[in-house]
Every structure is written in structure tokens, then in C-alpha cells.
Short mmCIF file of C-alpha atoms and ligand atoms in Angstrom, two decimals:
data_model
loop_
_atom_site.label_atom_id
_atom_site.label_comp_id
_atom_site.label_asym_id
_atom_site.label_seq_id
_atom_site.Cartn_x
_atom_site.Cartn_y
_atom_site.Cartn_z
CA MET A 22 -27.40 7.79 -8.82
CA THR A 23 -27.86 5.84 -5.61
CA ASP A 24 -27.42 7.22 -2.12
CA LEU A 25 -24.53 4.82 -1.65
CA SER A 26 -22.41 6.60 -4.24
CA ILE A 27 -22.41 9.87 -2.26
CA SER A 28 -20.18 10.35 0.78
CA ILE A 29 -20.88 13.14 3.26
CA LEU A 30 -17.52 13.79 4.93
CA PRO A 31 -16.09 16.23 7.46
CA GLU A 32 -14.30 19.05 5.64
CA THR A 33 -10.50 19.05 5.64
CA PRO A 34 -7.96 21.73 4.63
CA ALA A 35 -7.32 19.73 1.44
CA ASP A 36 -10.90 20.59 0.33
CA ASP A 37 -10.39 24.37 0.50
CA ALA A 38 -9.41 24.98 -3.15
CA ALA A 39 -12.23 22.84 -4.58
CA ILE A 40 -14.80 24.47 -2.26
CA GLU A 41 -13.61 27.96 -3.18
CA ARG A 42 -13.94 27.11 -6.91
CA LEU A 43 -17.43 25.67 -6.39
CA VAL A 44 -18.58 28.70 -4.38
CA ALA A 45 -17.08 31.09 -6.95
CA ARG A 46 -18.86 29.30 -9.81
CA THR A 47 -22.14 29.26 -7.90
CA PHE A 48 -22.29 32.80 -6.53
CA GLY A 49 -19.89 34.71 -8.79
CA PRO A 50 -18.02 37.91 -7.91
CA GLY A 51 -21.19 39.33 -6.32
CA ARG A 52 -20.67 37.01 -3.36
CA TYR A 53 -18.27 39.47 -1.75
CA ALA A 54 -21.05 42.03 -1.42
CA ARG A 55 -23.49 39.68 0.30
CA THR A 56 -24.31 40.40 3.91
CA ALA A 57 -23.65 36.77 4.86
CA PHE A 58 -20.18 37.02 3.32
CA ARG A 59 -19.42 40.02 5.51
CA LEU A 60 -20.25 37.98 8.59
CA ARG A 61 -17.72 35.38 7.47
CA GLU A 62 -14.95 37.85 6.62
CA GLY A 63 -11.99 37.45 9.04
CA ASN A 64 -14.12 34.94 10.92
CA PRO A 65 -12.96 31.36 10.26
CA HIS A 66 -15.67 28.76 9.77
CA ARG A 67 -15.94 25.80 12.13
CA ARG A 68 -14.26 23.11 10.10
CA ASP A 69 -15.46 20.50 12.58
CA LEU A 70 -19.06 21.45 11.76
CA SER A 71 -18.57 21.82 7.98
CA PHE A 72 -19.06 19.00 5.49
CA THR A 73 -18.45 18.03 1.90
CA ALA A 74 -20.33 15.74 -0.45
CA SER A 75 -18.18 13.59 -2.71
CA ILE A 76 -18.66 11.01 -5.40
CA GLY A 77 -15.46 9.04 -5.46
CA THR A 78 -12.72 11.66 -5.27
CA MET A 79 -14.87 14.39 -6.85
CA LEU A 80 -16.19 17.06 -4.51
CA VAL A 81 -19.79 17.85 -5.54
CA GLY A 82 -21.13 19.81 -2.58
CA SER A 83 -20.21 21.80 0.49
CA VAL A 84 -21.76 23.38 3.55
CA ARG A 85 -20.03 25.50 6.16
CA LEU A 86 -20.97 26.78 9.59
CA THR A 87 -19.40 29.94 11.01
CA PRO A 88 -19.63 31.29 14.57
CA ILE A 89 -21.74 34.41 15.07
CA PHE A 90 -23.66 36.16 17.81
CA ILE A 91 -27.36 36.99 17.69
CA GLY A 92 -27.48 39.71 20.32
CA PRO A 93 -25.68 38.13 23.29
CA ALA A 94 -26.38 34.55 22.18
CA PRO A 95 -23.65 32.51 20.48
CA ALA A 96 -24.99 30.97 17.29
CA LEU A 97 -23.84 29.60 13.94
CA LEU A 98 -24.31 30.96 10.42
CA LEU A 99 -25.04 28.26 7.82
CA GLY A 100 -23.60 28.85 4.38
CA PRO A 101 -22.53 28.83 1.73
CA LEU A 102 -24.45 25.68 0.79
CA THR A 103 -23.62 24.60 -2.73
CA VAL A 104 -24.13 21.52 -4.86
CA GLU A 105 -22.67 21.11 -8.35
CA PRO A 106 -25.52 21.65 -10.86
CA PRO A 107 -25.46 18.16 -12.44
CA PHE A 108 -25.86 16.59 -9.02
CA ARG A 109 -28.74 18.71 -7.71
CA SER A 110 -32.16 17.28 -6.74
CA HIS A 111 -30.67 14.06 -5.40
CA GLY A 112 -30.96 15.07 -1.75
CA ILE A 113 -27.30 16.10 -1.40
CA GLY A 114 -28.12 19.62 -0.17
CA ARG A 115 -30.52 18.27 2.40
CA ARG A 116 -28.02 15.66 3.61
CA LEU A 117 -25.30 18.30 3.96
CA VAL A 118 -27.58 20.58 5.99
CA GLU A 119 -28.86 17.77 8.18
CA ARG A 120 -25.34 16.52 8.86
CA SER A 121 -24.09 19.97 9.83
CA LEU A 122 -27.11 20.58 12.08
CA ALA A 123 -26.55 17.24 13.82
CA ALA A 124 -22.88 18.06 14.38
CA ALA A 125 -23.78 21.53 15.67
CA LYS A 126 -26.32 20.09 18.09
CA GLU A 127 -23.83 17.53 19.31
CA ALA A 128 -21.34 20.36 19.88
CA GLY A 129 -23.89 22.11 22.08
CA ALA A 130 -24.98 24.87 19.69
CA GLY A 131 -28.41 26.38 20.35
CA LEU A 132 -29.19 28.38 17.21
CA VAL A 133 -28.31 28.19 13.50
CA LEU A 134 -29.15 31.18 11.31
CA LEU A 135 -29.09 31.49 7.53
CA VAL A 136 -30.21 33.80 4.76
CA GLY A 137 -32.21 31.66 2.34
CA ASP A 138 -35.54 30.39 1.07
CA GLU A 139 -38.02 29.05 3.62
CA PRO A 140 -39.66 26.68 1.11
CA TYR A 141 -36.33 24.84 0.91
CA TYR A 142 -34.90 25.19 4.42
CA GLY A 143 -38.26 24.91 6.20
CA ARG A 144 -38.15 21.16 5.53
CA MET A 145 -34.96 21.00 7.58
CA GLY A 146 -36.30 22.84 10.64
CA PHE A 147 -35.62 26.50 9.75
CA ARG A 148 -38.29 29.07 10.64
CA HIS A 149 -38.94 32.76 9.95
CA VAL A 150 -37.88 35.09 12.74
CA ALA A 151 -40.22 37.73 14.16
CA ARG A 152 -40.21 40.72 11.80
CA GLY A 153 -37.45 43.18 12.71
CA ALA A 154 -36.30 41.15 15.72
CA VAL A 155 -33.05 39.92 14.17
CA ARG A 156 -30.94 42.54 12.40
CA LEU A 157 -28.00 41.84 10.10
CA PRO A 158 -25.06 44.14 9.33
CA GLY A 159 -26.15 44.81 5.75
CA PRO A 160 -29.11 44.68 3.41
CA VAL A 161 -31.12 41.48 3.51
CA ASP A 162 -34.69 40.48 2.66
CA PRO A 163 -36.26 39.94 6.11
CA ASN A 164 -38.33 37.07 4.68
CA ARG A 165 -35.10 35.18 4.05
CA VAL A 166 -33.72 35.40 7.59
CA LEU A 167 -34.32 31.94 9.01
CA ILE A 168 -33.34 30.23 12.25
CA CYS A 169 -33.22 26.58 13.29
CA PRO A 170 -33.47 26.32 17.09
CA LEU A 171 -31.43 23.26 18.00
CA ASP A 172 -32.25 23.68 21.68
CA GLY A 173 -36.01 23.72 21.14
CA ARG A 174 -36.48 27.40 21.99
CA ASP A 175 -39.26 29.40 20.35
CA VAL A 176 -37.82 31.25 17.33
CA ALA A 177 -40.14 34.16 18.14
CA SER A 178 -38.05 34.79 21.26
CA VAL A 179 -34.79 35.25 19.33
CA GLU A 180 -33.74 38.86 18.85
CA GLY A 181 -30.71 41.06 18.46
CA MET A 182 -28.02 42.27 16.11
CA VAL A 183 -26.12 39.59 14.23
CA ALA A 184 -22.33 39.96 14.44
CA PRO A 185 -19.30 37.82 13.70
CA ASP A 186 -17.98 35.82 16.66
CA ARG A 187 -14.26 36.32 16.15
CA ARG A 188 -13.21 34.83 19.48
CA ALA A 189 -11.57 31.84 17.75
CA ALA A 190 -9.84 34.13 15.24
CA VAL A 191 -8.09 36.13 17.94
CA ALA A 192 -7.47 33.25 20.35
C1 LIG B 225 -29.85 25.02 -3.01
C2 LIG B 225 -29.02 23.80 -3.35
C3 LIG B 225 -27.84 23.70 -2.42
C4 LIG B 225 -29.90 22.56 -3.21
O1 LIG B 225 -29.08 21.41 -3.42
P1 LIG B 225 -29.74 20.02 -3.83
O2 LIG B 225 -28.74 18.95 -3.61
O3 LIG B 225 -30.34 20.11 -5.18
O4 LIG B 225 -30.92 19.93 -2.75
P2 LIG B 225 -31.91 18.75 -2.44
O5 LIG B 225 -31.69 17.62 -3.41
O6 LIG B 225 -31.85 18.49 -1.01
O7 LIG B 225 -33.34 19.42 -2.73
C5 LIG B 225 -33.68 19.70 -4.05
C6 LIG B 225 -35.10 20.20 -4.11
O8 LIG B 225 -35.17 21.50 -3.47
C7 LIG B 225 -35.69 22.42 -4.40
N1 LIG B 225 -35.03 23.69 -4.19
C8 LIG B 225 -33.76 24.01 -4.42
N2 LIG B 225 -33.54 25.30 -4.13
C9 LIG B 225 -34.71 25.79 -3.69
C10 LIG B 225 -35.13 27.06 -3.24
N3 LIG B 225 -34.28 28.07 -3.18
N4 LIG B 225 -36.42 27.20 -2.85
C11 LIG B 225 -37.29 26.18 -2.91
N5 LIG B 225 -36.95 24.94 -3.34
C12 LIG B 225 -35.68 24.77 -3.72
C13 LIG B 225 -35.34 21.87 -5.77
O9 LIG B 225 -36.20 22.34 -6.76
C14 LIG B 225 -35.52 20.38 -5.55
O10 LIG B 225 -36.86 20.00 -5.66
P3 LIG B 225 -37.23 18.53 -6.22
O11 LIG B 225 -36.69 17.56 -5.21
O12 LIG B 225 -38.72 18.58 -6.27
O13 LIG B 225 -36.54 18.40 -7.54
C15 LIG B 225 -28.52 23.85 -4.83
O14 LIG B 225 -29.64 24.03 -5.66
C16 LIG B 225 -27.52 24.96 -5.07
O15 LIG B 225 -26.32 24.77 -4.90
N6 LIG B 225 -28.02 26.13 -5.50
C17 LIG B 225 -27.19 27.29 -5.77
C18 LIG B 225 -26.65 27.88 -4.50
C19 LIG B 225 -27.73 28.28 -3.53
O16 LIG B 225 -28.77 28.81 -3.92
N7 LIG B 225 -27.46 27.98 -2.26
C20 LIG B 225 -28.34 28.29 -1.21
C21 LIG B 225 -28.14 29.71 -0.81
S1 LIG B 225 -29.39 30.18 0.31
#
């Protein structure tokens, strides 16, 4: 597979059903119990900052960003990130993350948080937070709470309770 065969495209409403199927296959019914899912519940993702990976007309990957607060600071939650198993290890996940981070930065976002593995996301600028400084509304392994500071701030200075930012949902 060459890079040229993969298109990273802004998400559209027409992608919703295929993304939901991909996420369901990847994470299964247990996804509803995940702390990150709770932050997304009733809290629409930013479609303008969410992207798909396609080969021809086939959707093979997706990443979404959703507005949250970390303490008083507006931020974005990255996830779910999913790539169809046969198409993994071709750089699609990385391209999706990098594209969404670039769009978030361009939109003026300062912080992107996710719950995931540092060995993977560290390559894309995500760092561990100070232990206990960032609290989520549910159980989560503190070693998997990672932040990418798009505005260059020191991750060690980020602290507070993470909560959904439902301002767009009620606007
Ligand atoms: C994680 C995921 C999106 C990566 O997609 P991808 O297109 O394969 O990613 P990339 O091609 O950019 O990177 C692949 C490399 O990262 C490694 N990698 C993948 N997940 C990793 C993890 N959790 N920790 C460390 N390394 C990881 C792969 O082994 C691979 O290494 P290689 O290049 O030496 O073969 C994909 O594996 C996936 O959909 N997994 C299931 C869902 C999931 O775990 N999502 C993330 C939730 S935090």
C-alpha cells in the first residue's frame, strides 16, 4: 500500500454509520462503560476537527475530537482513534492524529487530552500529566492520561477535573 492510496478527509455526517460500526467492532459493548465515553455522552464531537481515512470509497479509519474542560481550561478529548485491522501499521493512525492536532491548533485550541498508551502517542507529542493533577470522572489508569500542549505550555502545569464542555450542545 502506498501513501497515495490513503485519503485523510474531514468527517461528514455521511460517515457516521461507518464510523459507529468501526468503533463498535473495535471496542465492543464495553465501550459504553469507558470513562472517555462518558465524557462524550451528550457532548457532540467537533466534526470540523474530526477526520476519516479512506481507501477509495472504503472508510478504514477515524479520529474524533470532543470539547472538554480541564479545570477552567477549554480543551479537546481525542478519541476514539480506530483503524481497520488489515490496514494497521501503515501510518494511518499517526496521520489521523497529526491531522486532527493540526486542525485543533489552527482553531486555536491549547490542550488535547486522551486516555491511551504513551509509547504510541508520545511520538505525536503527548506527555504524561503530573500524578493526580488531572482527574477524570471515572476510573482510569493514571499512566494513560496524556496531554498534547498545542500552545507550548508545560504539561506539568495542567491540573483540574476533566468535564464535558456541553456549551455547543445547549447553544
Ligand atoms: C492504535 C491504532 C489506531 C493504531 O493505528 P495504526 O494505523 O496501526 O497506527 P500507525 O501505523 O500510526 O502506528 C503503528 C505502530 O504503532 C504501534 N502501536 C499500535 N498501538 C500501540 C500501542 N497501544 N502502544 C504502543 N505501540 C502501538 C504498532 O505496533 C505499530 O508499530 P510498527 O510500526 O512497528 O508496526 C490501531 O492499532 C487501532 O485501531 N487499535 C485498536 C483501537 C485502539 O486501541 N485505539 C486507541 C485507543 S487509546
